[in-house]
């Protein structure tokens, strides 16, 4: 068998569409630096679902559940086992046809819970963001930590890398894998100091930065932290430049059952972000969904505010960007998240391993943004949730 990794050529497309395709899933146990220690395939319990759930947005995007036959107690959690505190594993899916296996990484996970019954070990796991948000209890600040922009410029990219290299004991850094950071943040300076009290987690610095700059932070399927700006000004046009990850045809044989459309309209279409300074000029920006094609736009749904109608951010150093721009970045980020999650289509199809959240697909002749996927590797199916790109807000007005 020829094994190919991350290749999506005509052979892969044919394999996805063929009824003769065999799907294989494999686990790779990893050390802290994510070197492969070993592989697990034959002991995966095929009678129990191997599931991965992935959702768009910042934070922990991916979770997984699976079970292993605990032959000779080899997977019983211990310091010498593949299953132990903060020990990582990678899940890969192979699409096999005509002497080729196309392997696709589905994420790097850390076990959060493991229970054994009748010789079967059931595992639930979270992606590596669990190291940052306190879910695993690591990366805790043991004494007060604070930046100090009065002593010199602090660049966002440098601060993120510094946080990831914070020690968590035994000489281990929090995350030794090089992050993928938008080049914009290599020349963007911190405009307000960030402080942590003892007991808080270092990852809160990264999530705070994401809020300050209207950015997404999450782990991709290769296990690297991504910190990037959200598209702004004309959001649908930004997404439309992306190529299709997959085109679903009318009456496509890959689609299973009847699709469901969700139009709960439980999102917000107007969000105001304001600076929290008590001295000097106070800045604010109101992002409004005025997209004529969005059923959530203000003209058809009225002004729908979130639970907190005004979100406050730090004004910080006034020489490091305008207050209006700081408010705009975060307001537009929040509005897009609200809109994308409020109107969606959901359908089930055969497993297409390379599709992931925030890909663009063609479905029923429309460009659609994938907002969530639930993969069932055992049944070889996936549930895709997506919204029409035209439903995203594409016009903003400034409210003074």
CSV table of C-alpha atoms in Angstrom, one decimal:
chain,number,residue,atom,x,y,z
A,1,UNK,CA,0.0,0.0,0.0
A,2,UNK,CA,1.2,3.5,-0.9
A,3,UNK,CA,0.5,5.9,2.0
A,4,UNK,CA,-0.1,9.6,1.3
A,5,UNK,CA,-0.5,12.3,3.9
A,6,UNK,CA,-2.7,15.4,3.4
A,7,UNK,CA,-3.0,14.7,-0.4
A,8,UNK,CA,-6.3,15.6,-2.0
A,9,UNK,CA,-5.7,14.6,-5.6
A,10,UNK,CA,-8.1,13.0,-8.1
A,11,UNK,CA,-7.4,9.6,-6.6
A,12,UNK,CA,-8.5,10.8,-3.2
A,13,UNK,CA,-11.7,12.3,-4.7
A,14,UNK,CA,-12.4,9.0,-6.4
A,15,UNK,CA,-11.9,7.1,-3.2
A,16,UNK,CA,-14.3,9.3,-1.3
A,17,UNK,CA,-17.0,8.8,-3.9
A,18,UNK,CA,-16.4,5.0,-4.4
A,19,UNK,CA,-18.6,2.4,-2.7
A,20,UNK,CA,-15.5,0.1,-2.5
A,21,UNK,CA,-13.5,2.5,-0.3
A,22,UNK,CA,-12.2,1.2,3.1
A,23,UNK,CA,-11.8,3.7,5.9
A,24,UNK,CA,-9.1,3.1,8.6
A,25,UNK,CA,-8.5,5.0,11.8
A,26,UNK,CA,-5.3,5.1,13.7
A,27,UNK,CA,-4.1,6.6,16.9
A,28,UNK,CA,-0.5,7.8,17.4
A,29,UNK,CA,0.6,8.2,21.0
A,30,UNK,CA,2.8,11.3,21.4
A,31,UNK,CA,5.3,12.7,23.9
A,32,UNK,CA,5.0,16.3,25.2
A,33,UNK,CA,7.0,17.5,22.1
A,34,UNK,CA,4.6,15.5,19.9
A,35,UNK,CA,7.1,13.0,18.7
A,36,UNK,CA,5.3,9.7,17.8
A,37,UNK,CA,5.9,7.1,20.5
A,38,UNK,CA,3.8,4.4,19.0
A,39,UNK,CA,0.6,3.6,17.0
A,40,UNK,CA,-2.7,2.0,18.0
A,41,UNK,CA,-5.1,0.6,15.4
A,42,UNK,CA,-6.0,-3.1,16.0
A,43,UNK,CA,-7.1,-2.4,19.6
A,44,UNK,CA,-9.7,0.3,18.7
A,45,UNK,CA,-13.2,-1.0,19.6
A,46,UNK,CA,-15.0,-0.9,16.2
A,47,UNK,CA,-18.3,-1.8,17.8
A,48,UNK,CA,-18.4,1.5,19.7
A,49,UNK,CA,-18.5,4.9,17.9
A,50,UNK,CA,-15.2,6.8,17.4
A,51,UNK,CA,-16.5,10.3,17.3
A,52,UNK,CA,-14.9,13.8,16.8
A,53,UNK,CA,-16.9,17.0,17.2
A,54,UNK,CA,-15.5,20.3,15.8
A,55,UNK,CA,-17.0,23.8,16.0
A,56,UNK,CA,-15.9,27.2,14.7
A,57,UNK,CA,-14.9,30.0,17.0
A,58,UNK,CA,-12.2,30.7,19.5
A,59,UNK,CA,-11.1,28.3,22.2
A,60,UNK,CA,-11.5,24.5,22.4
A,61,UNK,CA,-12.9,23.6,19.0
A,62,UNK,CA,-12.5,19.9,19.0
A,63,UNK,CA,-13.4,17.0,21.2
A,64,UNK,CA,-13.1,13.2,20.7
A,65,UNK,CA,-14.5,10.0,22.2
A,66,UNK,CA,-13.5,6.4,21.5
A,67,UNK,CA,-12.8,3.1,23.3
A,68,UNK,CA,-9.9,0.6,23.3
A,69,UNK,CA,-9.8,-3.1,24.1
A,70,UNK,CA,-7.5,-3.0,27.1
A,71,UNK,CA,-5.5,-6.2,26.2
A,72,UNK,CA,-3.0,-7.2,28.9
A,73,UNK,CA,-3.8,-3.9,30.7
A,74,UNK,CA,-1.6,-2.1,28.2
A,75,UNK,CA,-3.8,1.0,28.2
A,76,UNK,CA,-4.6,1.2,31.9
A,77,UNK,CA,-3.8,4.8,32.9
A,78,UNK,CA,-0.3,5.0,34.4
A,79,UNK,CA,2.9,6.8,34.0
A,80,UNK,CA,4.1,4.0,31.7
A,81,UNK,CA,1.0,3.8,29.6
A,82,UNK,CA,-0.1,5.7,26.5
A,83,UNK,CA,-3.0,7.1,28.6
A,84,UNK,CA,-1.8,9.4,31.4
A,85,UNK,CA,-2.0,12.9,32.7
A,86,UNK,CA,-1.4,15.5,29.9
A,87,UNK,CA,-0.3,12.7,27.5
A,88,UNK,CA,-1.3,13.4,23.9
A,89,UNK,CA,-2.5,11.4,21.0
A,90,UNK,CA,-3.2,12.1,17.3
A,91,UNK,CA,-6.1,10.7,15.4
A,92,UNK,CA,-5.7,10.0,11.7
A,93,UNK,CA,-8.3,8.7,9.2
A,94,UNK,CA,-7.2,6.7,6.1
A,95,UNK,CA,-9.2,6.5,2.9
A,96,UNK,CA,-8.0,3.4,1.1
A,97,UNK,CA,-8.7,2.4,-2.5
A,98,UNK,CA,-6.7,0.8,-5.3
A,99,UNK,CA,-3.5,0.2,-3.3
A,100,UNK,CA,-3.4,3.8,-1.8
A,101,UNK,CA,-4.2,5.1,1.6
A,102,UNK,CA,-4.9,8.8,1.9
A,103,UNK,CA,-4.2,9.8,5.5
A,104,UNK,CA,-5.8,12.9,7.0
A,105,UNK,CA,-5.0,14.2,10.6
A,106,UNK,CA,-8.1,14.9,12.6
A,107,UNK,CA,-6.5,16.6,15.5
A,108,UNK,CA,-4.1,16.3,18.5
A,109,UNK,CA,-6.0,15.5,21.7
A,110,UNK,CA,-5.3,15.1,25.4
A,111,UNK,CA,-7.3,12.6,27.5
A,112,UNK,CA,-9.6,14.3,29.9
A,113,UNK,CA,-11.4,11.2,31.2
A,114,UNK,CA,-10.9,7.4,31.0
A,115,UNK,CA,-13.2,4.7,32.4
A,116,UNK,CA,-12.7,0.9,32.2
A,117,UNK,CA,-15.5,-1.7,32.1
A,118,UNK,CA,-15.3,-5.3,31.1
A,119,UNK,CA,-11.9,-4.9,29.6
A,120,UNK,CA,-12.8,-1.9,27.5
A,121,UNK,CA,-11.4,1.6,28.2
A,122,UNK,CA,-13.7,4.4,27.2
A,123,UNK,CA,-11.8,7.7,26.6
A,124,UNK,CA,-13.0,11.3,26.2
A,125,UNK,CA,-10.5,13.9,25.1
A,126,UNK,CA,-10.2,17.6,24.3
A,127,UNK,CA,-8.0,19.4,21.9
A,128,UNK,CA,-4.9,21.2,23.2
A,129,UNK,CA,-6.7,24.3,24.1
A,130,UNK,CA,-7.6,22.4,27.3
A,131,UNK,CA,-4.0,23.2,28.3
A,132,UNK,CA,-4.8,26.9,28.1
A,133,UNK,CA,-8.3,27.3,29.5
A,134,UNK,CA,-7.7,25.5,32.8
A,135,UNK,CA,-9.7,22.4,31.9
A,136,UNK,CA,-6.6,20.2,32.6
A,137,UNK,CA,-5.4,22.3,35.6
A,138,UNK,CA,-2.0,23.0,34.1
A,139,UNK,CA,-0.3,26.3,33.3
A,140,UNK,CA,-1.4,27.9,36.5
A,141,UNK,CA,0.2,31.2,37.4
A,142,UNK,CA,1.8,30.7,40.9
A,143,UNK,CA,2.6,34.4,41.5
A,144,UNK,CA,1.3,37.6,40.0
A,145,UNK,CA,2.2,38.2,36.4
A,146,UNK,CA,1.9,41.5,34.5
A,147,UNK,CA,3.2,43.0,31.3
A,148,UNK,CA,4.6,46.5,31.4
A,149,UNK,CA,4.3,48.5,28.2
A,150,UNK,CA,5.8,51.6,29.9
A,151,UNK,CA,9.3,49.9,29.7
A,152,UNK,CA,9.2,49.2,26.0
A,153,UNK,CA,7.2,47.8,23.1
A,154,UNK,CA,5.6,44.4,23.5
A,155,UNK,CA,4.6,42.8,20.2
A,156,UNK,CA,1.6,40.5,20.3
A,157,UNK,CA,3.3,37.6,18.5
A,158,UNK,CA,6.2,37.7,20.9
A,159,UNK,CA,3.9,37.7,23.9
A,160,UNK,CA,2.0,34.6,22.6
A,161,UNK,CA,5.2,32.7,22.1
A,162,UNK,CA,6.4,33.7,25.5
A,163,UNK,CA,3.1,32.4,27.1
A,164,UNK,CA,3.4,29.0,25.3
A,165,UNK,CA,6.9,28.6,26.6
A,166,UNK,CA,5.9,29.1,30.3
A,167,UNK,CA,7.1,26.2,32.4
A,168,UNK,CA,4.5,23.7,33.7
A,169,UNK,CA,7.0,21.5,35.7
A,170,UNK,CA,9.6,18.8,35.0
A,171,UNK,CA,11.3,21.3,32.6
A,172,UNK,CA,8.2,21.1,30.2
A,173,UNK,CA,6.9,24.2,28.5
A,174,UNK,CA,3.2,24.8,28.3
A,175,UNK,CA,3.2,24.0,24.5
A,176,UNK,CA,6.5,23.5,22.7
A,177,UNK,CA,5.0,23.4,19.2
A,178,UNK,CA,5.5,26.6,17.1
A,179,UNK,CA,2.2,28.5,16.8
A,180,UNK,CA,0.8,29.8,13.5
A,181,UNK,CA,0.4,33.6,14.1
A,182,UNK,CA,-1.0,36.1,11.6
A,183,UNK,CA,1.9,38.2,10.4
A,184,UNK,CA,-0.1,41.3,11.3
A,185,UNK,CA,0.6,40.6,15.0
A,186,UNK,CA,4.3,40.5,14.5
A,187,UNK,CA,4.3,44.2,14.1
A,188,UNK,CA,1.3,45.0,16.3
A,189,UNK,CA,2.1,46.4,19.8
A,190,UNK,CA,0.2,45.6,23.0
A,191,UNK,CA,-1.8,48.8,23.8
A,192,UNK,CA,-2.9,47.9,27.4
A,193,UNK,CA,-1.2,45.9,30.1
A,194,UNK,CA,-2.5,42.4,31.0
A,195,UNK,CA,-2.2,41.2,34.5
A,196,UNK,CA,-2.8,37.7,36.1
A,197,UNK,CA,-3.3,37.0,39.7
A,198,UNK,CA,-1.8,34.0,41.4
A,199,UNK,CA,-4.1,31.0,40.6
A,200,UNK,CA,-5.1,32.2,37.1
A,201,UNK,CA,-4.0,30.3,34.0
A,202,UNK,CA,-1.4,31.6,31.5
A,203,UNK,CA,-3.8,30.8,28.7
A,204,UNK,CA,-6.0,33.7,29.8
A,205,UNK,CA,-3.4,36.0,28.4
A,206,UNK,CA,-4.0,34.6,24.9
A,207,UNK,CA,-7.8,34.6,25.2
A,208,UNK,CA,-7.6,38.2,26.4
A,209,UNK,CA,-5.5,39.2,23.4
A,210,UNK,CA,-8.0,37.6,21.1
A,211,UNK,CA,-10.8,39.7,22.6
A,212,UNK,CA,-8.7,42.9,22.5
A,213,UNK,CA,-7.9,42.5,18.8
A,214,UNK,CA,-11.0,40.7,17.5
A,215,UNK,CA,-9.0,37.6,16.7
A,216,UNK,CA,-9.6,33.9,16.7
A,217,UNK,CA,-7.3,31.6,18.7
A,218,UNK,CA,-7.7,27.8,18.4
A,219,UNK,CA,-5.7,24.6,17.6
A,220,UNK,CA,-5.8,23.3,14.1
A,221,UNK,CA,-5.9,19.6,13.2
A,222,UNK,CA,-2.1,19.4,13.1
A,223,UNK,CA,-1.9,20.5,16.8
A,224,UNK,CA,-0.6,24.0,16.2
A,225,UNK,CA,-2.1,27.1,17.9
A,226,UNK,CA,-3.6,29.5,15.4
A,227,UNK,CA,-3.9,33.1,16.3
A,228,UNK,CA,-5.4,35.2,13.4
A,229,UNK,CA,-7.4,38.2,12.7
A,230,UNK,CA,-11.0,37.7,11.7
A,231,UNK,CA,-11.9,39.2,8.3
A,232,UNK,CA,-13.4,42.6,8.5
A,233,UNK,CA,-14.9,45.4,6.4
A,234,UNK,CA,-16.7,43.1,4.0
A,235,UNK,CA,-16.8,39.7,5.6
A,236,UNK,CA,-18.7,37.7,2.9
A,237,UNK,CA,-16.4,38.8,0.2
A,238,UNK,CA,-13.4,37.8,2.4
A,239,UNK,CA,-14.8,34.2,2.6
A,240,UNK,CA,-15.8,34.1,-1.0
A,241,UNK,CA,-12.1,34.3,-2.1
A,242,UNK,CA,-11.5,30.8,-0.6
A,243,UNK,CA,-11.6,27.8,-2.9
A,244,UNK,CA,-14.2,25.1,-2.4
A,245,UNK,CA,-13.3,22.3,0.0
A,246,UNK,CA,-16.0,20.2,-1.7
A,247,UNK,CA,-18.9,20.6,-4.1
A,248,UNK,CA,-22.1,18.8,-3.3
A,249,UNK,CA,-24.2,18.2,-6.4
A,250,UNK,CA,-28.0,18.1,-6.6
A,251,UNK,CA,-29.2,14.6,-5.4
A,252,UNK,CA,-25.6,13.8,-4.5
A,253,UNK,CA,-25.2,10.2,-3.6
A,254,UNK,CA,-22.9,11.2,-0.7
A,255,UNK,CA,-25.7,12.9,1.1
A,256,UNK,CA,-27.6,10.7,3.5
A,257,UNK,CA,-31.3,11.4,4.4
A,258,UNK,CA,-33.1,14.7,4.3
A,259,UNK,CA,-31.3,17.9,5.3
A,260,UNK,CA,-32.6,20.0,8.2
A,261,UNK,CA,-32.7,23.8,8.2
A,262,UNK,CA,-32.4,25.7,11.5
A,263,UNK,CA,-33.7,29.3,11.6
A,264,UNK,CA,-34.1,29.9,15.3
A,265,UNK,CA,-32.9,33.5,14.9
A,266,UNK,CA,-31.5,33.5,18.4
A,267,UNK,CA,-28.5,35.5,17.5
A,268,UNK,CA,-27.8,39.2,17.8
A,269,UNK,CA,-27.7,41.7,14.9
A,270,UNK,CA,-26.3,44.8,16.7
A,271,UNK,CA,-23.4,44.9,19.1
A,272,UNK,CA,-21.7,47.9,20.7
A,273,UNK,CA,-18.1,47.8,22.0
A,274,UNK,CA,-17.0,50.7,24.1
A,275,UNK,CA,-13.7,51.7,25.8
A,276,UNK,CA,-13.6,51.6,29.6
A,277,UNK,CA,-11.5,54.6,30.2
A,278,UNK,CA,-12.8,57.1,32.8
A,279,UNK,CA,-10.6,60.0,31.7
A,280,UNK,CA,-10.4,61.5,28.2
A,281,UNK,CA,-12.5,60.7,25.2
A,282,UNK,CA,-14.6,57.5,25.3
A,283,UNK,CA,-14.8,55.6,22.0
A,284,UNK,CA,-17.4,53.2,20.9
A,285,UNK,CA,-18.3,51.3,17.7
A,286,UNK,CA,-21.6,49.7,16.9
A,287,UNK,CA,-21.6,46.9,14.4
A,288,UNK,CA,-25.0,46.2,12.7
A,289,UNK,CA,-26.1,43.4,10.5
A,290,UNK,CA,-27.6,45.2,7.5
A,291,UNK,CA,-27.2,42.4,4.9
A,292,UNK,CA,-30.2,42.4,2.7
A,293,UNK,CA,-29.9,38.6,2.2
A,294,UNK,CA,-29.7,37.8,5.9
A,295,UNK,CA,-33.0,36.9,7.7
A,296,UNK,CA,-31.4,38.3,10.8
A,297,UNK,CA,-30.8,41.8,9.4
A,298,UNK,CA,-32.1,44.8,11.4
A,299,UNK,CA,-34.6,45.9,8.7
A,300,UNK,CA,-36.5,42.5,8.9
A,301,UNK,CA,-35.8,41.3,12.5
A,302,UNK,CA,-35.5,44.6,14.3
A,303,UNK,CA,-32.6,45.4,16.6
A,304,UNK,CA,-31.7,42.3,18.6
A,305,UNK,CA,-29.1,43.0,21.3
A,306,UNK,CA,-27.1,40.4,23.1
A,307,UNK,CA,-27.5,39.8,26.9
A,308,UNK,CA,-24.8,42.4,27.4
A,309,UNK,CA,-25.7,45.2,24.9
A,310,UNK,CA,-22.4,47.0,25.6
A,311,UNK,CA,-19.1,45.2,25.7
A,312,UNK,CA,-16.2,47.1,27.3
A,313,UNK,CA,-12.6,46.9,26.4
A,314,UNK,CA,-9.5,48.6,27.6
A,315,UNK,CA,-8.5,51.9,25.9
A,316,UNK,CA,-4.9,51.4,26.9
A,317,UNK,CA,-2.1,53.5,25.5
A,318,UNK,CA,-3.6,56.1,23.1
A,319,UNK,CA,-0.5,56.2,21.0
A,320,UNK,CA,-1.0,52.5,20.0
A,321,UNK,CA,-3.9,52.8,17.7
A,322,UNK,CA,-7.2,54.7,17.8
A,323,UNK,CA,-9.9,53.8,20.2
A,324,UNK,CA,-12.4,53.6,17.4
A,325,UNK,CA,-10.3,51.0,15.6
A,326,UNK,CA,-9.9,48.9,18.7
A,327,UNK,CA,-13.7,48.9,19.2
A,328,UNK,CA,-14.4,48.2,15.6
A,329,UNK,CA,-12.2,45.1,15.4
A,330,UNK,CA,-13.9,43.4,18.4
A,331,UNK,CA,-17.4,44.5,17.5
A,332,UNK,CA,-17.2,43.1,14.0
A,333,UNK,CA,-15.7,39.8,15.3
A,334,UNK,CA,-18.6,39.4,17.8
A,335,UNK,CA,-21.3,40.2,15.3
A,336,UNK,CA,-20.0,37.7,12.7
A,337,UNK,CA,-20.0,34.9,15.3
A,338,UNK,CA,-23.6,35.8,16.4
A,339,UNK,CA,-24.8,35.8,12.8
A,340,UNK,CA,-23.1,32.6,11.6
A,341,UNK,CA,-24.5,30.6,14.5
A,342,UNK,CA,-28.1,31.8,14.2
A,343,UNK,CA,-29.1,30.6,10.7
A,344,UNK,CA,-27.8,27.3,9.5
A,345,UNK,CA,-28.4,24.1,7.5
A,346,UNK,CA,-27.5,20.7,8.7
A,347,UNK,CA,-27.1,17.5,6.7
A,348,UNK,CA,-25.6,14.1,7.0
A,349,UNK,CA,-23.2,12.7,4.4
A,350,UNK,CA,-20.5,10.0,3.9
A,351,UNK,CA,-17.2,10.7,5.6
A,352,UNK,CA,-15.1,13.2,3.7
A,353,UNK,CA,-12.1,13.5,6.1
A,354,UNK,CA,-10.5,16.6,4.8
A,355,UNK,CA,-13.5,19.0,5.3
A,356,UNK,CA,-13.2,21.0,8.4
A,357,UNK,CA,-14.9,24.0,10.1
A,358,UNK,CA,-14.6,27.4,8.3
A,359,UNK,CA,-14.1,25.6,5.0
A,360,UNK,CA,-16.3,26.8,2.1
A,361,UNK,CA,-18.4,24.2,0.4
A,362,UNK,CA,-20.9,24.3,-2.4
A,363,UNK,CA,-24.3,23.0,-1.3
A,364,UNK,CA,-27.6,23.4,-3.2
A,365,UNK,CA,-25.8,25.8,-5.5
A,366,UNK,CA,-24.8,28.2,-2.7
A,367,UNK,CA,-21.5,29.1,-1.1
A,368,UNK,CA,-21.7,27.9,2.4
A,369,UNK,CA,-19.4,28.4,5.5
A,370,UNK,CA,-19.0,25.3,7.6
A,371,UNK,CA,-19.6,26.2,11.2
A,372,UNK,CA,-19.7,22.7,12.8
A,373,UNK,CA,-18.9,19.0,12.0
A,374,UNK,CA,-19.6,15.9,13.9
A,375,UNK,CA,-17.5,12.9,12.6
A,376,UNK,CA,-18.5,9.3,13.3
A,377,UNK,CA,-15.5,7.3,12.1
A,378,UNK,CA,-17.1,4.0,12.9
A,379,UNK,CA,-20.2,4.5,10.8
A,380,UNK,CA,-18.2,6.4,8.2
A,381,UNK,CA,-20.6,9.4,8.3
A,382,UNK,CA,-20.4,13.1,9.2
A,383,UNK,CA,-23.0,15.7,10.1
A,384,UNK,CA,-22.2,19.1,8.7
A,385,UNK,CA,-23.7,22.4,9.9
A,386,UNK,CA,-23.2,25.4,7.7
A,387,UNK,CA,-24.6,28.9,7.0
A,388,UNK,CA,-25.0,30.8,3.8
A,389,UNK,CA,-22.1,33.2,3.3
A,390,UNK,CA,-24.7,35.9,2.2
A,391,UNK,CA,-26.2,35.6,5.7
A,392,UNK,CA,-23.1,37.1,7.3
A,393,UNK,CA,-23.1,40.9,7.9
A,394,UNK,CA,-21.5,42.8,5.1
A,395,UNK,CA,-22.2,46.5,6.0
A,396,UNK,CA,-21.4,48.4,9.1
A,397,UNK,CA,-22.3,51.9,10.4
A,398,UNK,CA,-20.5,53.8,13.1
A,399,UNK,CA,-22.5,55.1,16.0
A,400,UNK,CA,-20.8,58.0,17.8
